[in-house]
Amino acid sequence: PCGRRHSDKPPMSTYLVGGAVRDRLLGLQAGDRDYVVVGETPDSMLARGFKPVGADFPVFLHPKTGEEYALARTERKTAPGYKGFVFHADASVSLEQDLARRDFTLNAIAQDESGHLVDPYHGQRDIEARIIRHVSGAFSEDPLRVLRGARFMARFAHLGFSLADETLELMRGMVLAGELDHLVPERVWQELSGALRANRPSAFLQTLRRTGALNVLLPEVDALYGVPQRIEFHPEIDAGIHTEMVCDMSGRLAPGDDLIGFAALVHDLGKALTDPSGWPKHIAHEHLGVPAVEAVCARFKMPAAHRALAVHGCREHLNIHRLDELRPETVHDLLQRIDAFRRPERVRQLALICEADKRGRLGLNEAEYPNGRLLERYFDAACAVKAGLLDTDAKGPAMGEALRKARIAAIADIK
């Protein structure tokens, strides 16, 4: 159905490509369906009723389904970075040429309208062997592919996938050549957020670290590896390993939520900034880490919501861990600092971040975390106190102070 619009026009040579084919072969639920069209031109696509949407290369929307159809194309590197390409698309470009420009063999498989697979680069073989392998040497022309390789590891490591040795070497070479310096912040965040939504974010961090890219893109996170922690609290000892475990736990507790995932990633950045003479203790690391969190957010022009929650998670996680020891007024002031009375969703978010921190430790992945629910109970009690219900004629700041005292009393009643 995708190629036939007018009876007087021959059917288009149309192929389903990319993730939809890959995910079907893996037995996963497919996402968006993308198509490649061979033997057509922009004019012939317009004549068939397709609507152009591509600014850089010819992509069209199907007149009925709205799905994307791209003309088969080749590309040539003309400048550094991922934007430095010239695309060539016309009726002479073959399907094999189009598939050759793709990143990994598992993404370079096409399926025709009868269901037959076209697999010139042995993607099926690599899927069966659980290998992520680059298609050709042209892989090294696009620095974004270093992050894509790491993100695919985050997505598929739980299925047993690993990175081909030669692909890892190619990625290392790209990092050493300084190619990552040409990436724009928004694209880095796009790949990072995708990895944080995946099954195993730790595989993303491990892959970037093996290629040297973690030190280039996230030196604050890279610096955590090798930093010791107190074994009685952290049996895994290494702060970098702990961060990996927390990211994976956040994915388990809040699947697909990169807001929680990012806060988990950066919650302990301060541990690399404490005085090494005091290690494995990390006094005041929750405060030392805040400027580092803000630096990461600024570097990648991250959404304000991610920045705010990450800062709160970094600064408050120790307070939540010892919540039952805090005075009622301290609990109230913590709720005010995270702006909980205007943004109640932050209470649950912070509870999840701290639970991921507690359970993201060797041997503690099934541990209970009652402090998360306790934080919610304190907040519910404080929220039940409304200014209109107070027995006072106070106004302005005096009313604010009366409300504060009443909320603190409500929290104390829980204790």
C-alpha positions as CSV (number, residue, x, y, z in Angstrom):
1,P,0.0,0.0,0.0
2,C,2.9,2.4,0.6
3,G,3.8,2.9,-3.0
4,R,0.5,2.8,-4.9
5,R,-1.4,6.1,-5.2
6,H,-2.5,6.4,-8.8
7,S,-3.3,3.5,-11.1
8,D,-1.5,5.2,-14.0
9,K,1.8,5.3,-12.1
10,P,4.0,2.2,-11.6
11,P,4.5,1.2,-7.9
12,M,7.5,2.7,-6.1
13,S,10.4,0.6,-5.0
14,T,9.8,1.1,-1.3
15,Y,11.7,-0.5,1.6
16,L,11.1,-0.5,5.3
17,V,14.5,0.3,7.0
18,G,16.3,0.9,10.2
19,G,14.9,0.4,13.7
20,A,11.6,-1.1,12.7
21,V,13.4,-4.0,10.9
22,R,16.0,-4.4,13.6
23,D,13.5,-4.5,16.4
24,R,11.3,-7.0,14.7
25,L,14.3,-9.3,14.3
26,L,15.0,-8.9,18.0
27,G,11.4,-9.6,18.9
28,L,10.9,-6.1,20.3
29,Q,8.0,-3.7,19.8
30,A,8.9,-1.5,16.9
31,G,8.7,2.2,17.1
32,D,8.4,4.6,14.1
33,R,8.5,3.1,10.7
34,D,10.9,4.7,8.2
35,Y,11.0,4.0,4.5
36,V,13.6,4.4,1.7
37,V,12.4,4.9,-1.8
38,V,14.7,3.8,-4.7
39,G,14.4,5.1,-8.3
40,E,12.4,8.3,-7.6
41,T,13.1,12.0,-7.7
42,P,11.7,14.9,-5.6
43,D,9.4,15.8,-8.5
44,S,8.1,12.3,-8.9
45,M,7.4,12.1,-5.2
46,L,5.5,15.4,-5.3
47,A,3.5,14.1,-8.3
48,R,2.4,11.1,-6.2
49,G,1.1,13.5,-3.6
50,F,3.9,13.2,-1.0
51,K,4.6,16.3,1.1
52,P,8.2,17.4,1.5
53,V,9.6,17.9,5.0
54,G,13.4,17.5,4.7
55,A,15.5,20.7,4.9
56,D,18.9,19.0,4.4
57,F,17.9,16.0,2.2
58,P,14.7,14.8,0.5
59,V,12.3,13.4,3.0
60,F,8.5,13.2,2.3
61,L,5.4,12.4,4.3
62,H,3.0,9.8,2.9
63,P,-0.3,11.6,1.8
64,K,-2.4,9.1,3.8
65,T,-0.4,7.6,6.6
66,G,1.9,10.5,7.4
67,E,4.9,8.2,7.6
68,E,8.3,9.3,6.5
69,Y,9.7,8.3,3.1
70,A,13.3,9.3,2.2
71,L,14.9,9.1,-1.2
72,A,17.8,6.7,-1.3
73,R,20.9,8.9,-0.9
74,T,24.7,8.9,-0.4
75,E,26.7,11.3,1.6
76,R,30.2,12.8,1.4
77,K,32.2,14.3,4.2
78,T,33.2,17.9,3.5
79,A,33.9,19.5,6.9
80,P,34.5,18.5,10.5
81,G,31.6,17.5,12.8
82,Y,28.3,15.8,12.1
83,K,26.9,18.6,10.0
84,G,29.8,18.6,7.5
85,F,28.2,16.4,4.9
86,V,26.9,16.8,1.3
87,F,24.0,14.6,0.4
88,H,23.3,13.2,-3.0
89,A,19.9,11.8,-3.8
90,D,18.6,10.9,-7.2
91,A,17.0,8.0,-9.1
92,S,20.4,6.4,-9.7
93,V,21.2,5.8,-6.0
94,S,20.8,2.1,-5.1
95,L,19.4,0.6,-2.0
96,E,22.8,-0.9,-1.2
97,Q,24.5,2.5,-1.5
98,D,21.9,4.0,0.9
99,L,22.4,1.2,3.4
100,A,26.2,1.6,3.2
101,R,26.0,5.1,4.8
102,R,24.2,3.9,7.9
103,D,26.0,3.5,11.3
104,F,25.7,-0.1,12.4
105,T,25.0,-3.3,10.5
106,L,22.0,-4.0,12.6
107,N,20.5,-0.8,11.3
108,A,21.5,-1.4,7.7
109,I,18.8,-4.1,6.9
110,A,15.9,-3.3,4.6
111,Q,12.6,-5.1,4.0
112,D,10.7,-4.9,0.8
113,E,6.9,-4.9,0.5
114,S,6.7,-8.7,0.3
115,G,8.6,-9.1,3.5
116,H,11.9,-10.1,1.9
117,L,15.0,-8.8,3.7
118,V,17.9,-7.1,1.9
119,D,21.0,-7.4,4.1
120,P,24.2,-6.6,2.2
121,Y,26.2,-5.9,5.3
122,H,25.3,-9.0,7.3
123,G,23.2,-7.2,10.0
124,Q,21.2,-10.4,10.7
125,R,24.4,-12.3,11.4
126,D,25.5,-9.6,13.8
127,I,22.1,-9.5,15.5
128,E,22.3,-13.3,16.0
129,A,25.8,-13.0,17.4
130,R,24.7,-10.0,19.5
131,I,27.4,-7.7,18.0
132,I,27.1,-3.9,17.4
133,R,29.4,-3.4,14.4
134,H,30.0,-0.4,12.1
135,V,29.0,-0.7,8.5
136,S,32.0,0.9,6.9
137,G,35.0,3.2,7.5
138,A,32.6,6.1,6.8
139,F,31.4,5.6,10.3
140,S,34.3,7.7,11.6
141,E,33.1,10.7,9.6
142,D,30.3,11.4,12.1
143,P,31.3,12.1,15.7
144,L,27.7,11.7,16.9
145,R,28.1,8.0,16.2
146,V,30.4,7.5,19.2
147,L,27.4,8.5,21.4
148,R,25.0,6.5,19.3
149,G,27.2,3.4,19.8
150,A,27.2,3.9,23.5
151,R,23.4,4.5,23.5
152,F,22.8,1.3,21.6
153,M,24.8,-0.5,24.2
154,A,22.6,1.0,26.9
155,R,19.5,-0.1,25.0
156,F,20.7,-3.6,24.1
157,A,23.3,-4.7,26.7
158,H,20.6,-6.5,28.6
159,L,20.0,-8.7,25.5
160,G,23.7,-9.7,25.5
161,F,25.0,-7.3,22.9
162,S,28.6,-6.1,22.9
163,L,30.6,-3.7,20.8
164,A,32.8,-5.2,18.0
165,D,36.5,-4.7,18.8
166,E,37.2,-2.9,15.5
167,T,34.2,-0.6,16.1
168,L,35.6,0.3,19.6
169,E,39.0,1.1,18.1
170,L,37.4,3.3,15.5
171,M,35.5,5.2,18.1
172,R,38.7,5.6,20.2
173,G,40.4,7.0,17.1
174,M,37.6,9.5,16.6
175,V,37.9,10.7,20.2
176,L,41.7,11.1,19.9
177,A,41.3,13.0,16.7
178,G,39.2,15.6,18.5
179,E,36.0,14.9,16.5
180,L,33.8,15.2,19.6
181,D,34.8,18.9,19.9
182,H,32.5,19.6,16.9
183,L,29.3,18.2,18.5
184,V,26.6,20.7,19.4
185,P,25.3,20.5,23.0
186,E,21.7,19.8,22.1
187,R,22.7,16.6,20.1
188,V,24.9,15.4,23.0
189,W,21.9,15.8,25.4
190,Q,19.6,14.0,22.9
191,E,21.9,10.9,23.0
192,L,22.5,11.2,26.7
193,S,18.8,11.4,27.6
194,G,18.1,8.5,25.3
195,A,20.7,6.4,27.1
196,L,19.2,7.4,30.5
197,R,15.8,6.2,29.3
198,A,17.3,2.8,28.2
199,N,17.5,-0.5,30.0
200,R,21.1,-0.2,31.1
201,P,22.5,3.3,31.3
202,S,25.7,1.9,32.9
203,A,26.6,0.4,29.5
204,F,26.5,3.9,28.0
205,L,28.9,5.2,30.6
206,Q,31.2,2.1,30.3
207,T,31.3,2.4,26.5
208,L,32.1,6.2,26.6
209,R,34.8,5.5,29.2
210,R,36.4,2.7,27.1
211,T,36.6,5.1,24.1
212,G,37.9,8.1,26.1
213,A,34.7,10.0,25.3
214,L,33.5,10.2,28.9
215,N,36.4,12.4,29.9
216,V,35.8,14.7,27.0
217,L,32.0,15.0,27.4
218,L,31.4,14.4,31.1
219,P,34.7,14.9,32.9
220,E,32.9,15.4,36.2
221,V,31.5,11.8,36.0
222,D,34.7,10.3,34.6
223,A,36.5,11.8,37.7
224,L,34.4,9.6,40.0
225,Y,36.1,6.4,38.8
226,G,38.7,5.3,41.3
227,V,37.4,7.4,44.1
228,P,37.0,5.2,47.2
229,Q,33.9,5.2,49.4
230,R,33.4,3.8,52.9
231,I,32.9,0.1,52.5
232,E,30.4,-0.1,55.3
233,F,28.0,2.1,53.3
234,H,29.3,1.2,49.8
235,P,30.4,-2.4,49.4
236,E,31.2,-1.6,45.7
237,I,33.8,1.0,47.0
238,D,34.4,2.8,43.7
239,A,32.3,6.0,43.3
240,G,32.1,5.5,39.5
241,I,30.8,2.0,39.8
242,H,28.3,3.3,42.4
243,T,27.1,5.9,39.9
244,E,26.6,3.2,37.2
245,M,24.6,1.1,39.7
246,V,22.4,4.1,40.7
247,C,21.7,5.0,37.0
248,D,20.6,1.4,36.4
249,M,18.5,1.4,39.5
250,S,16.8,4.6,38.5
251,G,15.9,3.0,35.2
252,R,14.3,0.1,37.1
253,L,12.4,2.4,39.5
254,A,11.4,5.0,37.0
255,P,11.7,3.4,33.5
256,G,12.0,5.7,30.6
257,D,12.3,8.8,32.9
258,D,15.4,10.8,31.9
259,L,14.5,13.4,34.5
260,I,15.1,10.9,37.4
261,G,17.9,9.3,35.4
262,F,20.0,12.5,35.0
263,A,19.6,13.4,38.7
264,A,20.8,9.9,39.5
265,L,23.8,10.3,37.2
266,V,25.1,13.5,38.8
267,H,24.0,13.1,42.4
268,D,27.5,12.3,43.7
269,L,29.7,14.5,41.6
270,G,31.0,16.1,44.8
271,K,32.8,13.0,45.8
272,A,35.5,13.7,43.2
273,L,35.9,17.2,44.7
274,T,36.5,16.4,48.4
275,D,40.0,16.5,49.9
276,P,41.7,13.1,49.0
277,S,43.4,13.2,52.4
278,G,40.0,12.5,53.9
279,W,39.0,9.7,51.7
280,P,37.1,7.4,51.9
281,K,35.0,9.9,53.7
282,H,33.5,12.7,51.6
283,I,32.5,15.4,54.0
284,A,30.2,18.1,52.4
285,H,30.2,16.3,49.1
286,E,26.5,17.1,48.6
287,H,27.3,20.8,48.6
288,L,30.6,20.6,46.7
289,G,28.8,18.8,43.9
290,V,26.2,21.5,43.2
291,P,28.4,23.8,41.0
292,A,29.6,20.7,39.1
293,V,26.0,19.7,38.4
294,E,25.2,23.2,37.2
295,A,28.3,23.2,35.0
296,V,27.1,20.0,33.2
297,C,23.6,21.5,32.8
298,A,25.0,24.7,31.3
299,R,27.4,22.8,29.0
300,F,24.6,20.8,27.3
301,K,21.9,23.5,27.6
302,M,19.7,21.2,29.5
303,P,16.0,21.8,30.3
304,A,15.4,23.9,33.4
305,A,13.4,21.0,35.0
306,H,16.4,18.7,34.7
307,R,18.7,21.2,36.2
308,A,16.5,22.0,39.1
309,L,15.8,18.4,40.1
310,A,19.5,17.4,39.7
311,V,20.6,20.2,42.0
312,H,18.0,19.2,44.6
313,G,19.0,15.6,44.3
314,C,22.7,16.4,44.8
315,R,22.2,18.8,47.7
316,E,19.5,16.9,49.6
317,H,20.2,13.2,49.2
318,L,22.0,12.8,52.5
319,N,19.2,14.7,54.3
320,I,16.7,12.2,52.9
321,H,18.8,9.3,53.9
322,R,18.8,10.5,57.5
323,L,15.2,11.9,57.3
324,D,14.0,10.2,60.5
325,E,16.8,12.0,62.4
326,L,15.9,15.5,61.2
327,R,13.9,18.0,63.3
328,P,10.4,18.8,62.1
329,E,11.4,22.4,61.2
330,T,14.4,21.0,59.2
331,V,12.1,18.7,57.3
332,H,9.8,21.6,56.5
333,D,12.6,23.8,55.3
334,L,13.8,21.0,53.1
335,L,10.4,20.8,51.5
336,Q,10.5,24.6,50.9
337,R,13.9,24.4,49.4
338,I,12.8,21.9,46.7
339,D,9.7,24.2,46.2
340,A,7.4,21.2,47.1
341,F,4.4,23.3,48.0
342,R,4.3,24.7,44.4
343,R,5.7,21.6,42.7
344,P,4.4,18.6,44.6
345,E,5.8,16.2,42.0
346,R,9.3,16.9,43.3
347,V,8.6,15.0,46.5
348,R,8.1,11.7,44.7
349,Q,10.9,12.4,42.3
350,L,13.4,13.1,45.1
351,A,12.2,10.0,46.9
352,L,13.0,7.9,43.8
353,I,16.4,9.5,43.3
354,C,17.4,8.7,46.9
355,E,16.0,5.2,46.7
356,A,18.0,4.6,43.6
357,D,21.1,5.9,45.5
358,K,20.5,3.6,48.4
359,R,19.7,0.5,46.3
360,G,22.4,1.2,43.7
361,R,25.0,-0.5,45.9
362,L,26.6,-3.9,45.9
363,G,24.2,-6.4,47.6
364,L,21.5,-3.8,48.3
365,N,19.5,-3.8,45.1
366,E,16.5,-5.4,46.9
367,A,16.8,-3.3,50.1
368,E,13.8,-1.5,51.5
369,Y,13.8,2.3,51.5
370,P,11.3,3.5,54.0
371,N,12.5,7.1,53.9
372,G,11.0,7.6,50.5
373,R,7.5,6.9,51.8
374,L,8.3,8.9,55.0
375,L,9.1,12.0,53.0
376,E,5.8,11.7,51.2
377,R,4.0,11.3,54.6
378,Y,5.6,14.4,56.0
379,F,4.7,16.3,52.8
380,D,1.1,15.1,52.9
381,A,0.8,16.2,56.5
382,A,2.2,19.6,55.8
383,C,0.0,20.0,52.7
384,A,-3.1,19.3,54.7
385,V,-2.5,22.6,56.5
386,K,-4.2,25.4,54.6
387,A,-3.9,29.1,55.3
388,G,-7.7,29.5,55.2
389,L,-8.2,27.0,58.0
390,L,-5.8,28.6,60.5
391,D,-7.3,30.3,63.5
392,T,-5.6,33.6,63.0
393,D,-6.2,37.1,61.7
394,A,-2.5,37.4,60.6
395,K,-1.8,38.7,57.1
396,G,1.3,39.0,54.9
397,P,4.6,37.8,56.4
398,A,2.8,37.0,59.7
399,M,0.4,34.7,58.0
400,G,3.4,33.0,56.3
401,E,5.1,32.4,59.6
402,A,1.8,31.1,61.1
403,L,1.4,28.7,58.2
404,R,5.0,27.6,58.6
405,K,4.6,26.8,62.3
406,A,1.3,24.9,61.7
407,R,3.0,22.8,59.0
408,I,5.9,22.1,61.3
409,A,3.5,21.0,64.0
410,A,1.8,18.7,61.5
411,I,5.1,17.1,60.5
412,A,5.9,16.7,64.2
413,D,2.7,14.8,64.7
414,I,3.9,12.2,62.1
415,K,7.1,11.8,64.1
